[in-house]
XYZ file of C-alpha atoms in Angstrom:
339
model
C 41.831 95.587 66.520
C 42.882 96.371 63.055
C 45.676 94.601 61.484
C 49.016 96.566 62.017
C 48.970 97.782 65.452
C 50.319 96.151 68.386
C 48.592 96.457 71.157
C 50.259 97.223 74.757
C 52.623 94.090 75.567
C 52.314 92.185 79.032
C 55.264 94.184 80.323
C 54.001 97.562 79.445
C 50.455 96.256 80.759
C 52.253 95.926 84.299
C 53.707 99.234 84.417
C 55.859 100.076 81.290
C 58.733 98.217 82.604
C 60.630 96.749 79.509
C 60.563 92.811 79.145
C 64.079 90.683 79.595
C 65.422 87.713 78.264
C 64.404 84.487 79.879
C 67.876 84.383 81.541
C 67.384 83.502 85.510
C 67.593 86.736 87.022
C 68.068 87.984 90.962
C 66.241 90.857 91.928
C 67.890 92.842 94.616
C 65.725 95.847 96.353
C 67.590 98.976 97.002
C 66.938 101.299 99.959
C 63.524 102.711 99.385
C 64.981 106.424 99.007
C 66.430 105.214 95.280
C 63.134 103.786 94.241
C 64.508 101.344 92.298
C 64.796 97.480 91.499
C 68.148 95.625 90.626
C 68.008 92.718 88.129
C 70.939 90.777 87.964
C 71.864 87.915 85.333
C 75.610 86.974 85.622
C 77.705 90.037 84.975
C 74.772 92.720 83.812
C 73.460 94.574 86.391
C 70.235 96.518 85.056
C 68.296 98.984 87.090
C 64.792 100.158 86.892
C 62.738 102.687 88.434
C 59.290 102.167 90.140
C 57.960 105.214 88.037
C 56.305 104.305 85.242
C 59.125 105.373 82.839
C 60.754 103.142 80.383
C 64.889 104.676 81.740
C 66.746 101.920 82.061
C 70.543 101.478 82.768
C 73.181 98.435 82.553
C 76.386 98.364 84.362
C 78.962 95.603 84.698
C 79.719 93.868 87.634
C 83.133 93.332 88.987
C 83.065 90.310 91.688
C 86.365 92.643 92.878
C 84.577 95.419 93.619
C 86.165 97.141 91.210
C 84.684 100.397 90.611
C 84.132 100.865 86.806
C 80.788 101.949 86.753
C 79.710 105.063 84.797
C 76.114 107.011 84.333
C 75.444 109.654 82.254
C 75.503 112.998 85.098
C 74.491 115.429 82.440
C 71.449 113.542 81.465
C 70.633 113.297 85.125
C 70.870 117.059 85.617
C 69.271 118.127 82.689
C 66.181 115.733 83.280
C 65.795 117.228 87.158
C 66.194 121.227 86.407
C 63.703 120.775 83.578
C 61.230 118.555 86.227
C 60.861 115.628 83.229
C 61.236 112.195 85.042
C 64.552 110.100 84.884
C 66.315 108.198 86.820
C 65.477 108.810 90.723
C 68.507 107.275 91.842
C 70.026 110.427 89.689
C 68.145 112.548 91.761
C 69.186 111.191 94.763
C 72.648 111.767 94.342
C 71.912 115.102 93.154
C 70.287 115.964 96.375
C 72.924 114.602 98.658
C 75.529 116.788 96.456
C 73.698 119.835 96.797
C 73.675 118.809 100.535
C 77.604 117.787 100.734
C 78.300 121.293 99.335
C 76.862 122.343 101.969
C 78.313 121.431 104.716
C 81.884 121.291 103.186
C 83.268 124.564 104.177
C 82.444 123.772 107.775
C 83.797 120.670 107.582
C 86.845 121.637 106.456
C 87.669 123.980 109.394
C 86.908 121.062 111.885
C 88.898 118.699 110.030
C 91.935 121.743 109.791
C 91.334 122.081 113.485
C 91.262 118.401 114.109
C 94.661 118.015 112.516
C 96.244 120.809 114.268
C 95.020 119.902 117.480
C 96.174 116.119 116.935
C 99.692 117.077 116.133
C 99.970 119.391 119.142
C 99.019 116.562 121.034
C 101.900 114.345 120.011
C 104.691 116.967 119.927
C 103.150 117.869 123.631
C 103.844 114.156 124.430
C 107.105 114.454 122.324
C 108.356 117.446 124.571
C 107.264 116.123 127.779
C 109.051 112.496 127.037
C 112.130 114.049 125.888
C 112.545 117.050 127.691
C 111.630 116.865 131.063
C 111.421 112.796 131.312
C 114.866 112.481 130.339
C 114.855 112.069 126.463
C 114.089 107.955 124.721
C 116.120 104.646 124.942
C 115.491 101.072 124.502
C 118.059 98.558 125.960
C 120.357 100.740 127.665
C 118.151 102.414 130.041
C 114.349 101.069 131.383
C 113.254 104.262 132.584
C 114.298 105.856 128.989
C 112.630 102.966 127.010
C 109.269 103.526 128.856
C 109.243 107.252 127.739
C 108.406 105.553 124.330
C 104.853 104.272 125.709
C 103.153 107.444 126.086
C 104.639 109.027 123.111
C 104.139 105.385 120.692
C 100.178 104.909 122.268
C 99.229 108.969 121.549
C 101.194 108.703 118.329
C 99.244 105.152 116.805
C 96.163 104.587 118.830
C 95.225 108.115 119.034
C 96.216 110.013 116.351
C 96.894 107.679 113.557
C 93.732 105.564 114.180
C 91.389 108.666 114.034
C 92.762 109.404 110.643
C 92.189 106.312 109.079
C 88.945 106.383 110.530
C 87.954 109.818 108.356
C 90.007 109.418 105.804
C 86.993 108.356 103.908
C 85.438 111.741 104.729
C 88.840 113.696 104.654
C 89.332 112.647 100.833
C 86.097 112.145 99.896
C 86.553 113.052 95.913
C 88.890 109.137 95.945
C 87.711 106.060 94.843
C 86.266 103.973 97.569
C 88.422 100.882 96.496
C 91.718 103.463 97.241
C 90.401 104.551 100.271
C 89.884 100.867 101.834
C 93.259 99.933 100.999
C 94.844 103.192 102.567
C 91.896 102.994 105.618
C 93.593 99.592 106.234
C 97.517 100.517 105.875
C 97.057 103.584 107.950
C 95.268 101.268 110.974
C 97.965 98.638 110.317
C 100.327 101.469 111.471
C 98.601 102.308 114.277
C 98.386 99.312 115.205
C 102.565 98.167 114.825
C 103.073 101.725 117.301
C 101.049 100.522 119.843
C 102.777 96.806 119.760
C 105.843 98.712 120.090
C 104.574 100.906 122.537
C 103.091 97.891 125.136
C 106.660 96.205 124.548
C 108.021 99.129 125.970
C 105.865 99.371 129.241
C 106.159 95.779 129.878
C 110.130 95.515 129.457
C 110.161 99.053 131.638
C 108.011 97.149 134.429
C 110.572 93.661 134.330
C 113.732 95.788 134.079
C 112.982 97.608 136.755
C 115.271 97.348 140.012
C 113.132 95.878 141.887
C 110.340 94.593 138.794
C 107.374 96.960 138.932
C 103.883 94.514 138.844
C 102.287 94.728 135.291
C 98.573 94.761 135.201
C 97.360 96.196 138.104
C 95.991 99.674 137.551
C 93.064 100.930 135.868
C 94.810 102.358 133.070
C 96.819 99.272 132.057
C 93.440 97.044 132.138
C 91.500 99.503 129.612
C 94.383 100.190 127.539
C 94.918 96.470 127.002
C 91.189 96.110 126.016
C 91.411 98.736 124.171
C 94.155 97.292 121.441
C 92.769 93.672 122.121
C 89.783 95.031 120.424
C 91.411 96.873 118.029
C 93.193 93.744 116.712
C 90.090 92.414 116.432
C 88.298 94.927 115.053
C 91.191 94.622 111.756
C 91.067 91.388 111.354
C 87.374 91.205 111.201
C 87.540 94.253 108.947
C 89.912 93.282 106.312
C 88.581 89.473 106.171
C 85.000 91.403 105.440
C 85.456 94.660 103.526
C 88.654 93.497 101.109
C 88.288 89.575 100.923
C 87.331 89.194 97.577
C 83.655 87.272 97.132
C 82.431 87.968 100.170
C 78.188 88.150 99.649
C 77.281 92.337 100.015
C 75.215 91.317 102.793
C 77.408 90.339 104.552
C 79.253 93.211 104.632
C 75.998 95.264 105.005
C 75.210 93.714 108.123
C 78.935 93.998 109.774
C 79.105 97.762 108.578
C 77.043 99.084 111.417
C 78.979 97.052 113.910
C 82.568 97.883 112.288
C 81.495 101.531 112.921
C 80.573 100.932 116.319
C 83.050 99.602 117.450
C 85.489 101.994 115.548
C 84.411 104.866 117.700
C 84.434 102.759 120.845
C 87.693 102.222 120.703
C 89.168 105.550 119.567
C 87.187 107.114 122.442
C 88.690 103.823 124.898
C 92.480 105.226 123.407
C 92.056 108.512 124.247
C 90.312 107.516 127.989
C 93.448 105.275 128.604
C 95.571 108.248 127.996
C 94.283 110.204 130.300
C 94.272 107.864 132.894
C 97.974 107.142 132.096
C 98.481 110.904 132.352
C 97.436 111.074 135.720
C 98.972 107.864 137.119
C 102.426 108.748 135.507
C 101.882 112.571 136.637
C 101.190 111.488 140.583
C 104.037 109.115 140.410
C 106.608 110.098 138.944
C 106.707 114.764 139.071
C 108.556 116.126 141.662
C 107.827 118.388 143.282
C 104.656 117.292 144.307
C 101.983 117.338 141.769
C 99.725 119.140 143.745
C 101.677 122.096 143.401
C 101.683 122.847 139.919
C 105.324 122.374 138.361
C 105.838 123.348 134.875
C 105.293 119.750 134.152
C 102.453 119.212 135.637
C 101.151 122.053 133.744
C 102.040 120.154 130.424
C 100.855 117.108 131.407
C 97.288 118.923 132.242
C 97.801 120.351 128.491
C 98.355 117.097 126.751
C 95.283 115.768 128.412
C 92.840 118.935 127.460
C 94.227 118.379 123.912
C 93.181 114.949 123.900
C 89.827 115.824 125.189
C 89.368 118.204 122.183
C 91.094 115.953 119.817
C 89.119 113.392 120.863
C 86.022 115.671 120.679
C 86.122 116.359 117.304
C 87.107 113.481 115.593
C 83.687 111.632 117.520
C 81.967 114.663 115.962
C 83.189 114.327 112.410
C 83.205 111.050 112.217
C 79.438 110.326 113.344
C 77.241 113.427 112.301
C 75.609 112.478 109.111
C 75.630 115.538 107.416
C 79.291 115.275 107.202
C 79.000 111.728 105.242
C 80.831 111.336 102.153
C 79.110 111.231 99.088
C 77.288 108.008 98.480
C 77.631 107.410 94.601
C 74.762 105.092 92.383
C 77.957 102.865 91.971
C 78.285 102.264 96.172
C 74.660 102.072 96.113
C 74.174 99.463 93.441
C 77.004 97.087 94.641
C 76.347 97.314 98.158
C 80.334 98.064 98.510
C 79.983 99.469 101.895
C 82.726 100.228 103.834
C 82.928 102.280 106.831
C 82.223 105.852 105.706
């Protein structure tokens, strides 16, 4: 070899890949769909693709998840409508936008219906406490005060829980860090309604003249469950998804089981509704059930509402193609949350 040129370096030997300071780095794989490799040396996170290809791009790390990360779209579009190789993690996202503009439209009218069904639900409840159950009270009357357990339960463990489970997909354009904090406020409400709204049932039950037995019917036994493991299910949440230094594999791992169990319980609310429905409905409507008073007819309502509340909250919250938007910032950090 002549004097002057430079033959290929190690690094370009094994696969163009540019060399690194001697700084102890930790190489994280990504999900095999990016094709990329993660080097990390404190802050600097650099990424590099499999591809022979020398793109290469640094982001800073924020131990707060905080999401400041940027990358350069227009390069990434221009590079995949002319075919040249970049960045396949670029591409990726590309793809899934193409698909999430897809399926927006359609998502939007089940979300719209989801809504309007929802609120029907708890003005149905509203009007059925209030009207024809005698109206709400707390100390002065037990038989008023209960009227609040149907209406606080459909109100927080229904309705306000199955927003705050798609709010991530209902605002998908926010910042994931924003939409934890609200995901968690919003459940936090649901939750304080349906404290409220077991207080209510249980000082109903010892007020009573003579004291009604708590705990004895189906209903009572699921719907405790059901906000046991909703408490839980918070708890475990916010100590894993917004406690600061928490390892992202950790949270990778819980994520499947936070989503789990998200749906199980929504779909445990709505089934202790309707059992509560029914046991309130053959109790407590005269005339008989059976023979189809205007109340009944409500009551029968408010419980096919729920089924198609219920329905379509399952639907939009688990079909994939209804995801939100995975950006190379989520991907990169591992800041998963449940989507």
């Amino acid at each position: 070899m002549e004097q002057g040129e430079s033959g290929p370096s190690s690094d370009q030997q094994r696969g163009g890949a540019r060399s690194y300071d001697s700084t102890p780095v930790t190489t994280l794989e990504v999900p095999r769909r990016w094709g990329q490799v993660l080097k990390m040396s404190g802050n600097s996170v650099t990424m590099s693709t499999y591809k022979d290809t020398d793109v290469k791009n640094s982001y800073n790390y924020d131990t707060d998840d905080d999401e400041h990360i940027e990358y350069d779209v227009c390069r990434i579009k221009r590079d995949w409508d002319t075919g040249e190789e970049g960045s396949l993690i670029g591409r990726g996202i590309l793809d899934e936008m193409e698909n999430e503009a897809q399926h927006i439209p359609f998502f939007t009218k089940l979300f719209t219906l989801s809504q309007v069904v929802g609120i029907l639900s708890v003005v149905l409840v509203g009007v059925w406490c209030g009207y024809f159950r005698g109206g709400f009270a707390w100390f002065n009357d037990p038989t008023l005060q209960f009227n609040w357990h149907p209406f606080l339960m459909t109100l927080g463990l229904v309705f306000f829980y199955a927003n705050g489970a798609m709010i991530y997909r209902g605002f998908r354009s926010e910042k994931k860090k924003k939409l934890k904090i609200l995901h968690m406020l919003i459940q936090l409400s649901a939750f304080i309604f349906s404290i409220v709204g077991l207080v209510a049932v249980f000082d109903f039950h010892n007020k009573s003249h003579p004291p009604i037995p708590n705990m004895y019917s189906l209903h009572s036994w699921v719907g405790l469950c059901t906000v046991i493991l909703f408490a839980c299910q918070w708890l475990v949440g916010l100590l894993t998804f917004l406690f600061p230094g928490l390892r992202p594999s950790v949270r990778a791992a819980y994520l499947p089981i936070h989503q789990f169990f998200g749906l199980f319980i929504f779909v445990g609310a709505v089934a202790s509704c309707l059992l509560g429905l029914t046991e309130k409905a053959i109790f407590s409507i005269k005339p008989k059930y059976s023979a189809l008073p205007t109340e009944g007819i409500l009551v029968n309502v408010i419980g096919l509402a729920l089924i198609l509340f219920g329905g379509l909250v399952v639907y939009l919250v688990s079909h994939t193609k209804f995801r939100r938007q995975t950006t190379e910032d989520e991907v990169l950090l591992t800041d998963t949350v449940l989507e």
